[in-house]
PDB file of C-alpha atoms and ligand atoms in Angstrom:
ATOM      1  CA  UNK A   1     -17.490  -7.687   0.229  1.00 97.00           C
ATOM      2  CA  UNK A   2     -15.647  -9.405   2.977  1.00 98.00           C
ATOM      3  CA  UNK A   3     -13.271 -11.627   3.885  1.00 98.00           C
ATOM      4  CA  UNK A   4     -11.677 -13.154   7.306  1.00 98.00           C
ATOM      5  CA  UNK A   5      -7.874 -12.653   6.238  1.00 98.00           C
ATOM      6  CA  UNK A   6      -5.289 -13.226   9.122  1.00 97.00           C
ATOM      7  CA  UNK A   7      -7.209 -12.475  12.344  1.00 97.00           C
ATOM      8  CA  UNK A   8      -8.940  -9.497  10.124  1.00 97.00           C
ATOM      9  CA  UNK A   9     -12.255  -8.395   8.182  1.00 98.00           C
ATOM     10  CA  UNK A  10     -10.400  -7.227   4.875  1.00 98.00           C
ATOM     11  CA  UNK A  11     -12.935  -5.024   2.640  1.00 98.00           C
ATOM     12  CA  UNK A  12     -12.614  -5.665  -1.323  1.00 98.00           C
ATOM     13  CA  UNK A  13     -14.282  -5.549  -4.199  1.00 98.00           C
ATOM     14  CA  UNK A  14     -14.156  -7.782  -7.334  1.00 96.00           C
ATOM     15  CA  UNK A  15     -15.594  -6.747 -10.771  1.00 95.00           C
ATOM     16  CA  UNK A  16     -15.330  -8.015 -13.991  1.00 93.00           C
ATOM     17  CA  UNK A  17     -16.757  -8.397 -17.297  1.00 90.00           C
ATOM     18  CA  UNK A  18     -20.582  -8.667 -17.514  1.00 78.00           C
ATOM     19  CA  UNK A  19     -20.661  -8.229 -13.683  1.00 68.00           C
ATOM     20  CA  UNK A  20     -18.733 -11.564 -12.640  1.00 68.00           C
ATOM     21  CA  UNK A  21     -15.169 -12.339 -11.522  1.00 70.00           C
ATOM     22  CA  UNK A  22     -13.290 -13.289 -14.927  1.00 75.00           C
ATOM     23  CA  UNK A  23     -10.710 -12.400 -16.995  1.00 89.00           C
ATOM     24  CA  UNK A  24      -7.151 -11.443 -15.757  1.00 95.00           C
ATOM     25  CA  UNK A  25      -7.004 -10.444 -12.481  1.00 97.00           C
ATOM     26  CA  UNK A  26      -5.509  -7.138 -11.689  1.00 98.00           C
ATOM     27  CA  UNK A  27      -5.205  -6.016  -7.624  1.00 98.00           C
ATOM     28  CA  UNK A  28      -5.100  -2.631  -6.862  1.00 99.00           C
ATOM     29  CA  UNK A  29      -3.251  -1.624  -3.398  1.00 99.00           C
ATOM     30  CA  UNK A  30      -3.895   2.206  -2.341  1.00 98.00           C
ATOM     31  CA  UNK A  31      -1.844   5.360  -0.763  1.00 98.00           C
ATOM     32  CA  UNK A  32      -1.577   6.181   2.308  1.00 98.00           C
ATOM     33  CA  UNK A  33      -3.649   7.376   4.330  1.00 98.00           C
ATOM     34  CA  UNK A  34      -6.530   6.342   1.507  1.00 98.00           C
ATOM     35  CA  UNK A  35      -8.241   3.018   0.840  1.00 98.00           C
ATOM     36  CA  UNK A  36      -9.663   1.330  -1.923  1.00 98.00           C
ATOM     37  CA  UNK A  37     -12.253   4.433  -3.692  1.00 98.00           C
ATOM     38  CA  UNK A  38      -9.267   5.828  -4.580  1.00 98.00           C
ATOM     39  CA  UNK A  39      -9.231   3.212  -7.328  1.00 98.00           C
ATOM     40  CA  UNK A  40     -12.938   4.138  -8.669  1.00 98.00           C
ATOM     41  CA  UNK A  41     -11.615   5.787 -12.170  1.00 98.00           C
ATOM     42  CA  UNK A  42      -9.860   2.177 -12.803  1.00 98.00           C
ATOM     43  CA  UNK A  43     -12.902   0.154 -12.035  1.00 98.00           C
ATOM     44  CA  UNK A  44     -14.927   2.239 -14.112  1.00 97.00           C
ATOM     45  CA  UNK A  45     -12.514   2.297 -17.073  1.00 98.00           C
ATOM     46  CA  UNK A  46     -10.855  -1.884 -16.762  1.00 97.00           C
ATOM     47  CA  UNK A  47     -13.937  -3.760 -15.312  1.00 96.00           C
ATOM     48  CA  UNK A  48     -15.204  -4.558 -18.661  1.00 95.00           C
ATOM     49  CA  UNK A  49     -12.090  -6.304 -19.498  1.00 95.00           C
ATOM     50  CA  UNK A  50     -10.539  -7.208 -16.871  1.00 96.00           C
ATOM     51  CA  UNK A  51     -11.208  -8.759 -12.893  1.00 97.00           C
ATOM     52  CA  UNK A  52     -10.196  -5.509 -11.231  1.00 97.00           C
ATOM     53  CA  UNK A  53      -9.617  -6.273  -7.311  1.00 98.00           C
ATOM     54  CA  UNK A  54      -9.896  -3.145  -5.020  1.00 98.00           C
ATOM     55  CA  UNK A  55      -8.999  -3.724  -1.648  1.00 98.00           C
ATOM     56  CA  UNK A  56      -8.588  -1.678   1.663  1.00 98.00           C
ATOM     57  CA  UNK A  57      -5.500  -2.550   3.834  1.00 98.00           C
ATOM     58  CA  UNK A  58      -5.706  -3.206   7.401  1.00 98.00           C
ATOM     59  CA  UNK A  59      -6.282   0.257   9.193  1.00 98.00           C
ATOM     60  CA  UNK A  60      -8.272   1.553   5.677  1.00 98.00           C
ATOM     61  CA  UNK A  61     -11.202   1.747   4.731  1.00 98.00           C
ATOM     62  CA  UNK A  62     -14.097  -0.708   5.836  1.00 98.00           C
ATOM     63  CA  UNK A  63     -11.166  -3.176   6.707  1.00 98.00           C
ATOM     64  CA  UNK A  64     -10.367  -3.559  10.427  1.00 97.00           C
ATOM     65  CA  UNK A  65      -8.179  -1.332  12.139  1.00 97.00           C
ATOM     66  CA  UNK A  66      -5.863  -3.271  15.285  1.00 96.00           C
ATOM     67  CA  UNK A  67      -4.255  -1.082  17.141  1.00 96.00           C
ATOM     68  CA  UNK A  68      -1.146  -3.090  16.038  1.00 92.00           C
ATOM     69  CA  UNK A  69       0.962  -3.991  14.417  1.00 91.00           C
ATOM     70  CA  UNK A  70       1.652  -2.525  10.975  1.00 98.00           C
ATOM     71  CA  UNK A  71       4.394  -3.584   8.848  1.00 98.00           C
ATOM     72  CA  UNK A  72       4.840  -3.989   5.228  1.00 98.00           C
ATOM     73  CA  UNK A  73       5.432  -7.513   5.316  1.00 98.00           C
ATOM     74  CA  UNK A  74       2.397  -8.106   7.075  1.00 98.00           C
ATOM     75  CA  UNK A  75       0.170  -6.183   4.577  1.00 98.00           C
ATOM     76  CA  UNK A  76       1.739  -8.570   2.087  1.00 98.00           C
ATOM     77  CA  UNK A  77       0.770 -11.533   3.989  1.00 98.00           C
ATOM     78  CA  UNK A  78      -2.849 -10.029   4.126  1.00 98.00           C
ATOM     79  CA  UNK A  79      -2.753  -9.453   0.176  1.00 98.00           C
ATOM     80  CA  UNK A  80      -1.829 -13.291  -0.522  1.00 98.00           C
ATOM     81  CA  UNK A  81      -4.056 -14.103   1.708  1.00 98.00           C
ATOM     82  CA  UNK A  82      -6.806 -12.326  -0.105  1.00 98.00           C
ATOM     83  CA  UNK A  83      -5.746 -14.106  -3.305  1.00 98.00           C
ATOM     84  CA  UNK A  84      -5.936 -17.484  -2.162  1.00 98.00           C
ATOM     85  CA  UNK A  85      -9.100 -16.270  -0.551  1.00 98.00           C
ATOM     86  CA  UNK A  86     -10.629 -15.754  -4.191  1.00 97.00           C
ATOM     87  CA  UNK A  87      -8.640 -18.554  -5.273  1.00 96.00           C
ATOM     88  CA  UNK A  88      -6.493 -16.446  -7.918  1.00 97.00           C
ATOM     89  CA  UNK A  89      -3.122 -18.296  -8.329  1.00 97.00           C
ATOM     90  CA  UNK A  90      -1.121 -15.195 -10.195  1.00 97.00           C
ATOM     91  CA  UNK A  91      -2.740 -11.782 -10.874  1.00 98.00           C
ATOM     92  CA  UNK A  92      -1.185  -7.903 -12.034  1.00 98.00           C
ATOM     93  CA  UNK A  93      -0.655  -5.993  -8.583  1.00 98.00           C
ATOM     94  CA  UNK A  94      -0.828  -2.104  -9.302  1.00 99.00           C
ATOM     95  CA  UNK A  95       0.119  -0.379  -6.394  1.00 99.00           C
ATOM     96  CA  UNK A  96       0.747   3.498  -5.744  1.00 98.00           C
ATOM     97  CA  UNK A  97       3.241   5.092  -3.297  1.00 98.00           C
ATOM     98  CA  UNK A  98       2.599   3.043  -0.181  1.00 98.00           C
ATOM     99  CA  UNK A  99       0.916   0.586  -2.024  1.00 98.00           C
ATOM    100  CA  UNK A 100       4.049  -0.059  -3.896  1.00 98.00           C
ATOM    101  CA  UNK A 101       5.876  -0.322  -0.571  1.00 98.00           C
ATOM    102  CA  UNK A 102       4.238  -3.241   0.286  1.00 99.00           C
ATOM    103  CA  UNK A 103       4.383  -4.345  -3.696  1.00 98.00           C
ATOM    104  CA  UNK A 104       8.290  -4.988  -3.051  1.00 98.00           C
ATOM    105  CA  UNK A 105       7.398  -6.878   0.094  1.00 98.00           C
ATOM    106  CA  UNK A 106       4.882  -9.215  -1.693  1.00 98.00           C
ATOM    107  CA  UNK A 107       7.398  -9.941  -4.601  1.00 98.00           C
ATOM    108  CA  UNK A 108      10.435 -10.338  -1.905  1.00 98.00           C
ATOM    109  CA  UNK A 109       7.774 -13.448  -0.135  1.00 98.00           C
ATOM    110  CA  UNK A 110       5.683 -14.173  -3.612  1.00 98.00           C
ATOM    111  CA  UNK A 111       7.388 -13.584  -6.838  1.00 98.00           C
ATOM    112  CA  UNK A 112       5.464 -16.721  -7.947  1.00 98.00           C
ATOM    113  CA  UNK A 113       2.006 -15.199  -7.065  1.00 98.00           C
ATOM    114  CA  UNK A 114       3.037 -11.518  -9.370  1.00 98.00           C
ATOM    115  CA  UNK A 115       2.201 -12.042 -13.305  1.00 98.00           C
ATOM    116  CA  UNK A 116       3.307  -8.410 -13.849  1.00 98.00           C
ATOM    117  CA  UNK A 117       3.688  -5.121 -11.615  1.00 98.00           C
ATOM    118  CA  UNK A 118       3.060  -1.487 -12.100  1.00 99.00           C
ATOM    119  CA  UNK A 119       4.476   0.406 -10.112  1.00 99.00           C
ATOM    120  CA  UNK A 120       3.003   3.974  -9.940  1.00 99.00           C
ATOM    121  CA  UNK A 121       3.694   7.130  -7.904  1.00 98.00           C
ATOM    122  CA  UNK A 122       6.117   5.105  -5.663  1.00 98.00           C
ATOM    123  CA  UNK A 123      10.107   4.694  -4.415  1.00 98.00           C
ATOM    124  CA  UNK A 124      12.124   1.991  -4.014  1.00 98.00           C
ATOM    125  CA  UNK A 125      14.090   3.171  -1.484  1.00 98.00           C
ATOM    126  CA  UNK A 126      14.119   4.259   2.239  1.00 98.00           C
ATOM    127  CA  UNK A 127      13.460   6.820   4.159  1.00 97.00           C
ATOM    128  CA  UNK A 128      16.173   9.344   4.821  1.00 96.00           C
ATOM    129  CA  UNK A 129      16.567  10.369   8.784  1.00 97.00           C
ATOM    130  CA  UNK A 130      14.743  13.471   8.551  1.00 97.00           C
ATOM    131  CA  UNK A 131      11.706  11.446   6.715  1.00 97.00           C
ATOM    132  CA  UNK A 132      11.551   9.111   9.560  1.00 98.00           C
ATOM    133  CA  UNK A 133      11.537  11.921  12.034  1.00 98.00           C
ATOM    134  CA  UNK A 134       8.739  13.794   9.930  1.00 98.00           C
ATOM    135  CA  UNK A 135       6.930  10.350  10.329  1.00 98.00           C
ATOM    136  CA  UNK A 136       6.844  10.499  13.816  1.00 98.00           C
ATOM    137  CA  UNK A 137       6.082  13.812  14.132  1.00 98.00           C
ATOM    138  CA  UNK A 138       3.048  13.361  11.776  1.00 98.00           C
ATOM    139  CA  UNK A 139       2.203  10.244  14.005  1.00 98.00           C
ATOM    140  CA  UNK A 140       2.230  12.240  17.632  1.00 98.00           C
ATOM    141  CA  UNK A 141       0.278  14.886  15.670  1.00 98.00           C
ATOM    142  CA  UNK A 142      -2.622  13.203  14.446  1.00 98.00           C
ATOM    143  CA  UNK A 143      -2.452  11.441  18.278  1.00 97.00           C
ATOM    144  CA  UNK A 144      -2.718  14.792  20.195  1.00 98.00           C
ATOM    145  CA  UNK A 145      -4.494  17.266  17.675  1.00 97.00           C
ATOM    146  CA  UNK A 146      -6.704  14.779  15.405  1.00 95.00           C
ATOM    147  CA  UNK A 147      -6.751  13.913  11.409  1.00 95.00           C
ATOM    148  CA  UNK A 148      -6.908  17.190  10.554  1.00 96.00           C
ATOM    149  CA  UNK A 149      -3.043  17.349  11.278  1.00 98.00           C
ATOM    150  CA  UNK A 150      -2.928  14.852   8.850  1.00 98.00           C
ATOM    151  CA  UNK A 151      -5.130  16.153   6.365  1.00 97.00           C
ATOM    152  CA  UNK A 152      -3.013  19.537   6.124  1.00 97.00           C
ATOM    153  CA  UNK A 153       0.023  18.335   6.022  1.00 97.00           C
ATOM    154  CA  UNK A 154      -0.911  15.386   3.115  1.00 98.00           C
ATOM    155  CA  UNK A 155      -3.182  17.233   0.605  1.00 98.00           C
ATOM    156  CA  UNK A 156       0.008  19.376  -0.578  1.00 97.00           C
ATOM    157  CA  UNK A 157       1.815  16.128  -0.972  1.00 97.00           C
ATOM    158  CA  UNK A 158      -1.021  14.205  -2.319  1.00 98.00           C
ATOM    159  CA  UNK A 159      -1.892  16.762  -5.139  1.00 98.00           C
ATOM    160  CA  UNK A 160      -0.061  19.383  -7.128  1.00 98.00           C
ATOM    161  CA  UNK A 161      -0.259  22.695  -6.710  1.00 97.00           C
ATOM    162  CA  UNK A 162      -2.632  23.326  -9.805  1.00 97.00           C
ATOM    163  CA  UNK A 163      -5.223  20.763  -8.643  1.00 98.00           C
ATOM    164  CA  UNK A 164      -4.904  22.134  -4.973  1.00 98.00           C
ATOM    165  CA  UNK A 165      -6.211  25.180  -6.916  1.00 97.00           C
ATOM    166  CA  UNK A 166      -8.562  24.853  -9.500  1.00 97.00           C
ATOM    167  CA  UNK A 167     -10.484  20.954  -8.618  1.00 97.00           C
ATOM    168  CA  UNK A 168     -12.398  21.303  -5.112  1.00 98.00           C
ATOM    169  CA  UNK A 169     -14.084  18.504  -5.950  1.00 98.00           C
ATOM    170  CA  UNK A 170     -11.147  16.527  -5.921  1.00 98.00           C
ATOM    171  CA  UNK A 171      -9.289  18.042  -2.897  1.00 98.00           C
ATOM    172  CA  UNK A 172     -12.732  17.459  -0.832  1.00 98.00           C
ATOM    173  CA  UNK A 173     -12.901  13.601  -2.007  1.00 98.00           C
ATOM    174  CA  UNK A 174      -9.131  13.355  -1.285  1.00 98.00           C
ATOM    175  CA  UNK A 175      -9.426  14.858   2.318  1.00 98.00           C
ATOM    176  CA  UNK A 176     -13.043  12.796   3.021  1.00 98.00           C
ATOM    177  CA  UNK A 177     -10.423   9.790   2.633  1.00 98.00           C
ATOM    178  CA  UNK A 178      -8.188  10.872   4.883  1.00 98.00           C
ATOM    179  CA  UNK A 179     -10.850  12.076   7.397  1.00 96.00           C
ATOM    180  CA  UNK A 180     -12.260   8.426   7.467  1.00 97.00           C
ATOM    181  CA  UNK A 181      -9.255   6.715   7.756  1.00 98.00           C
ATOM    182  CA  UNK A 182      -8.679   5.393  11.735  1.00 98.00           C
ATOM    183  CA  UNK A 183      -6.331   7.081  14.119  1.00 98.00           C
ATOM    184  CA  UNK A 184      -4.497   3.479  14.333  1.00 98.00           C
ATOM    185  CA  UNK A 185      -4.311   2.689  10.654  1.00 98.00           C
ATOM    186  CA  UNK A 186      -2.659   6.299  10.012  1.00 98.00           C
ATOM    187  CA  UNK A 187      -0.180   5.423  13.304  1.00 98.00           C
ATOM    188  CA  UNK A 188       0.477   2.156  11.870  1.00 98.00           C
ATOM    189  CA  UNK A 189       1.294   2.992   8.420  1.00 98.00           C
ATOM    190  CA  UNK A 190       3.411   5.721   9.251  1.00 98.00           C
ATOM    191  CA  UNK A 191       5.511   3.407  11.656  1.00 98.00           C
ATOM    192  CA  UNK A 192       5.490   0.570   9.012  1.00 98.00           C
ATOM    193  CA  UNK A 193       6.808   2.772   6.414  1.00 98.00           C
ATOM    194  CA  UNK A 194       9.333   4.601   8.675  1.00 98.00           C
ATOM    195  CA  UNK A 195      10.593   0.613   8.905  1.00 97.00           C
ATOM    196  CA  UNK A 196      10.515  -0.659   5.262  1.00 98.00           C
ATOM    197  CA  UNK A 197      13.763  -2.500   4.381  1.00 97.00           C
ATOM    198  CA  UNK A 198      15.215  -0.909   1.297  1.00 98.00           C
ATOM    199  CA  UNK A 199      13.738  -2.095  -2.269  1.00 98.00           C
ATOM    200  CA  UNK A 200      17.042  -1.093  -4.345  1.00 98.00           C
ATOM    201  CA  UNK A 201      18.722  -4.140  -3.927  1.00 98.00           C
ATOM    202  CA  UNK A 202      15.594  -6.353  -4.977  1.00 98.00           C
ATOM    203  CA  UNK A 203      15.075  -4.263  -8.178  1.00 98.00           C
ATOM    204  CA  UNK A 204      17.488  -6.002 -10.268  1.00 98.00           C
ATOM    205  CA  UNK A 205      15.576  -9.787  -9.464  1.00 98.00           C
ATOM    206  CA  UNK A 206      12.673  -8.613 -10.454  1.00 98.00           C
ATOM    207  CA  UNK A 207      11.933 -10.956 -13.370  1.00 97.00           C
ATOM    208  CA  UNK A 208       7.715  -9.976 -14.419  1.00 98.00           C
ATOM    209  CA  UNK A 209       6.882  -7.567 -16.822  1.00 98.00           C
ATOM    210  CA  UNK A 210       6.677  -4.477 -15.109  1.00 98.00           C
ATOM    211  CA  UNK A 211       5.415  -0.669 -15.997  1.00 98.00           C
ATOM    212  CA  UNK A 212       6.406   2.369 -13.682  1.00 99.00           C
ATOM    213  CA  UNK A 213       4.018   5.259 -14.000  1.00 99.00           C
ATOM    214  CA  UNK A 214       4.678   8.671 -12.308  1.00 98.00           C
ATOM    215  CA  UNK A 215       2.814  12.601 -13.053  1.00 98.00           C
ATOM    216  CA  UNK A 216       5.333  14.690 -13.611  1.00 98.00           C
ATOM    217  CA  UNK A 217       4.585  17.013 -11.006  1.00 97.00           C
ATOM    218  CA  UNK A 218       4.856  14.592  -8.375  1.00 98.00           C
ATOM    219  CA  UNK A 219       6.648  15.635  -5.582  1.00 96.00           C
ATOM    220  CA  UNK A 220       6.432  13.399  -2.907  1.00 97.00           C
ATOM    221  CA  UNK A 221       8.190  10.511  -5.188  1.00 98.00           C
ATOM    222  CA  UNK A 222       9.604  12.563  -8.188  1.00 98.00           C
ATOM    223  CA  UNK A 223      10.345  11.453 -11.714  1.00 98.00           C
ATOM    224  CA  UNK A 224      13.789  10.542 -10.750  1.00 98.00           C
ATOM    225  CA  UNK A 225      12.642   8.163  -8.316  1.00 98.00           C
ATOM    226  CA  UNK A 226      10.435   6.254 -11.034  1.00 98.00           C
ATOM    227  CA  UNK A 227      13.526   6.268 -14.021  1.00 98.00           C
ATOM    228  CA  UNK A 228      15.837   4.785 -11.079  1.00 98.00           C
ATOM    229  CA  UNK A 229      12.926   1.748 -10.821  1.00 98.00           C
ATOM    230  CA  UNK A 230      13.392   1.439 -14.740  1.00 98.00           C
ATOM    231  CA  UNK A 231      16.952   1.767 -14.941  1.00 98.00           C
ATOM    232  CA  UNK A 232      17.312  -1.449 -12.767  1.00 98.00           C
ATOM    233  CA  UNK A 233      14.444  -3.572 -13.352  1.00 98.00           C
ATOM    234  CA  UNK A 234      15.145  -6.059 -16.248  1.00 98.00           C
ATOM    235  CA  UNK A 235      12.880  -4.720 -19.254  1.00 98.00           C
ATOM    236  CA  UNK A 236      10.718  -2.112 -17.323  1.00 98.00           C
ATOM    237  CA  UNK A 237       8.626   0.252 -19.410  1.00 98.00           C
ATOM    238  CA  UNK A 238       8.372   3.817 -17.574  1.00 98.00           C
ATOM    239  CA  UNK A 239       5.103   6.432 -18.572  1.00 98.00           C
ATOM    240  CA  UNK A 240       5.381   9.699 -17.172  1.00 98.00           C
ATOM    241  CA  UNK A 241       1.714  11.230 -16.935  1.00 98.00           C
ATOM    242  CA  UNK A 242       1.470  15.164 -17.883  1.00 98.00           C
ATOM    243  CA  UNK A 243       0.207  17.458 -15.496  1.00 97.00           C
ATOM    244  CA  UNK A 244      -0.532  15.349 -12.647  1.00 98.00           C
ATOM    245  CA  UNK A 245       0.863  15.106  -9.165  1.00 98.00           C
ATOM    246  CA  UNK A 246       1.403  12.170  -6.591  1.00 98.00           C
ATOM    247  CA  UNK A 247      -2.030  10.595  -7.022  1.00 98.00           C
ATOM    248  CA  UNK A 248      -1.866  10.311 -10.860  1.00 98.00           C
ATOM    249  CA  UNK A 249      -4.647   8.040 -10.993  1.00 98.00           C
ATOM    250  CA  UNK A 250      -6.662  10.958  -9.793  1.00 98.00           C
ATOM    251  CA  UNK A 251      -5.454  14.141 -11.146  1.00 98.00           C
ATOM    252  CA  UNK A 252      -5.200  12.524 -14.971  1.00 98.00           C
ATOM    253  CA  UNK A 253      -7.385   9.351 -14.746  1.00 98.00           C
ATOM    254  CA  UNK A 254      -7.734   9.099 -18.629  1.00 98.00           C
ATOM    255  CA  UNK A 255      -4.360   8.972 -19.238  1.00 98.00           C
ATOM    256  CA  UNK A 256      -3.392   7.256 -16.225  1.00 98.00           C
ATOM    257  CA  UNK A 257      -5.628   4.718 -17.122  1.00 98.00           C
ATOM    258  CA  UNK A 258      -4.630   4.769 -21.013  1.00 98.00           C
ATOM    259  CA  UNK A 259      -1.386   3.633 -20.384  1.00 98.00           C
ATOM    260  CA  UNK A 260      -2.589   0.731 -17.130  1.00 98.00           C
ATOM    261  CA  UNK A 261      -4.806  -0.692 -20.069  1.00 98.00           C
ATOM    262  CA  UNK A 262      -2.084  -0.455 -22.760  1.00 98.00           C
ATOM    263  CA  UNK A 263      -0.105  -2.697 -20.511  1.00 98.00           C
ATOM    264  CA  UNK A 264      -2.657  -5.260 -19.467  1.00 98.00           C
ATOM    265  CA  UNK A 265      -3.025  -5.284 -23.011  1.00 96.00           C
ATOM    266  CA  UNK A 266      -0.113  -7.021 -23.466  1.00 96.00           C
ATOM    267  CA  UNK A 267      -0.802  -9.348 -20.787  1.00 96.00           C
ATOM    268  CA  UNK A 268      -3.227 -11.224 -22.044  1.00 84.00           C
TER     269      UNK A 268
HETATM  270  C1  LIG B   1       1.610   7.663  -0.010  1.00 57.35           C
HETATM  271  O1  LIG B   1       1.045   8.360  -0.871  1.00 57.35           O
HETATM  272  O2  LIG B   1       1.344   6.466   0.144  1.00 57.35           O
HETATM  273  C2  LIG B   1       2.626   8.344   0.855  1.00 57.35           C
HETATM  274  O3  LIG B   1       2.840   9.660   0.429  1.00 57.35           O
HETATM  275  C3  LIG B   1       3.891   7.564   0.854  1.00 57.35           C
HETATM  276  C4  LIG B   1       4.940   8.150   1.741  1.00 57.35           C
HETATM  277  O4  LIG B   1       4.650   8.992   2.581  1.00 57.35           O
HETATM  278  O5  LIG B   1       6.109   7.722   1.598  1.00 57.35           O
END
């Protein structure tokens, strides 16, 4: 489906129990440089309990792709514009890595439109100097030589070393995703993230129930990034996922999605 969101055609889809859009509303945001099939294990596995929202970001996906401007803020503005397209006044935003990125933008703007968060595979804080410059080296890259750039230097970051290994299937899926993502989507996310304003100092005002999932081999936002989320948000739960790597929700969907539905759970 589509909607006209902000100057844009944003993609989405919206499941839920016996095929229609009811029960709790829970809004998935994806990585970068991804869009919304990331999220297919988590349809399958909550859509018959739940109104699971899948959407791409601008620059993802079947969503438009301007050649600018990117920014967190404004993928925020795009999400909450989304919801009041479908009319949802609160709903449980899951977002991983970049997706949670723009998570701490939405709650800085609209804390009132967030019934819970999980926050999964993500950091809170910024990037260090050297991350920027990576960023911008990544950016010229995929400018001059093409996605493939991209696609090398993200699948080691994306999965862990035993999945790099032993699930083709999965490293082929993951670098079709990254293959069809636009040259200006990948350009603008890499400058919008290079320019995120630092989520530490929100942390401690965030007041919804909130669950911080990581695999324990991720490396791209490690363990101690997630138990530094928990330590300062009020009451958060954290669930470390065995054997996975940066896209948890891939690597070990079961359990991954064992402890989203455990939470939700509780929502209800
Ligand atoms: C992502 O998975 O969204 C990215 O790895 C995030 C990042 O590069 O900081």
């Amino acid at each position: 489906m589509k909607a006209k969101i902000n100057g844009i055609e944003m993609a989405y889809t919206d499941q839920g129990p016996d095929m229609g859009p009811k029960g709790l509303p829970v809004v998935f945001l994806h990585a970068f440089p991804l869009n919304k099939s990331m999220w297919e294990p988590q349809i399958q596995a909550l859509a018959d309990r739940f109104r699971v929202i899948t959407l791409d970001l601008r620059g993802h996906g079947e969503s438009s792709a301007p050649l600018w401007r990117y920014t967190m803020k404004q993928f925020a503005d795009d999400v909450k514009g989304l919801l009041d397209h479908l009319a949802i006044r609160q709903a449980v935003l899951i977002g991983l890595s970049m997706g949670g990125y723009v998570l701490f933008a939405f709650y800085r703007q609209y804390a009132d439109r967030v019934k819970a968060l999980v926050l999964a595979d993500t950091r809170a804080g910024t990037d260090t100097p050297e991350g920027k410059a990576g960023r911008y080296a990544m950016a010229q890259a995929a400018y001059k030589e093409g996605l493939s750039t991209v696609e090398e230097a993200m699948l080691p970051r994306l999965l862990s070393p035993a999945a790099l290994q032993e699930k083709p299937a999965l490293v082929e899926e993951v670098a079709a995703f990254i293959r069809s993502t636009p040259l200006s989507g990948i350009v603008g996310d890499l400058m919008a993230m290079s320019d995120r304003s630092d989520a530490i100092p929100l942390l401690p005002q965030i007041r919804c129930p909130t669950l911080v999932i990581v695999g324990d081999q991720d490396q791209a936002t490690p363990p101690h990034e997630a138990k530094l989320m928990v330590e300062k948000i009020p009451g958060a739960r954290l669930e470390v996922i065995p054997g996975a790597g940066h896209l948890a929700n891939l690597e070990q969907p079961e359990a991954f999605n064992k402890a989203v539905s455990a939470f939700l759970e509780t929502l209800k």
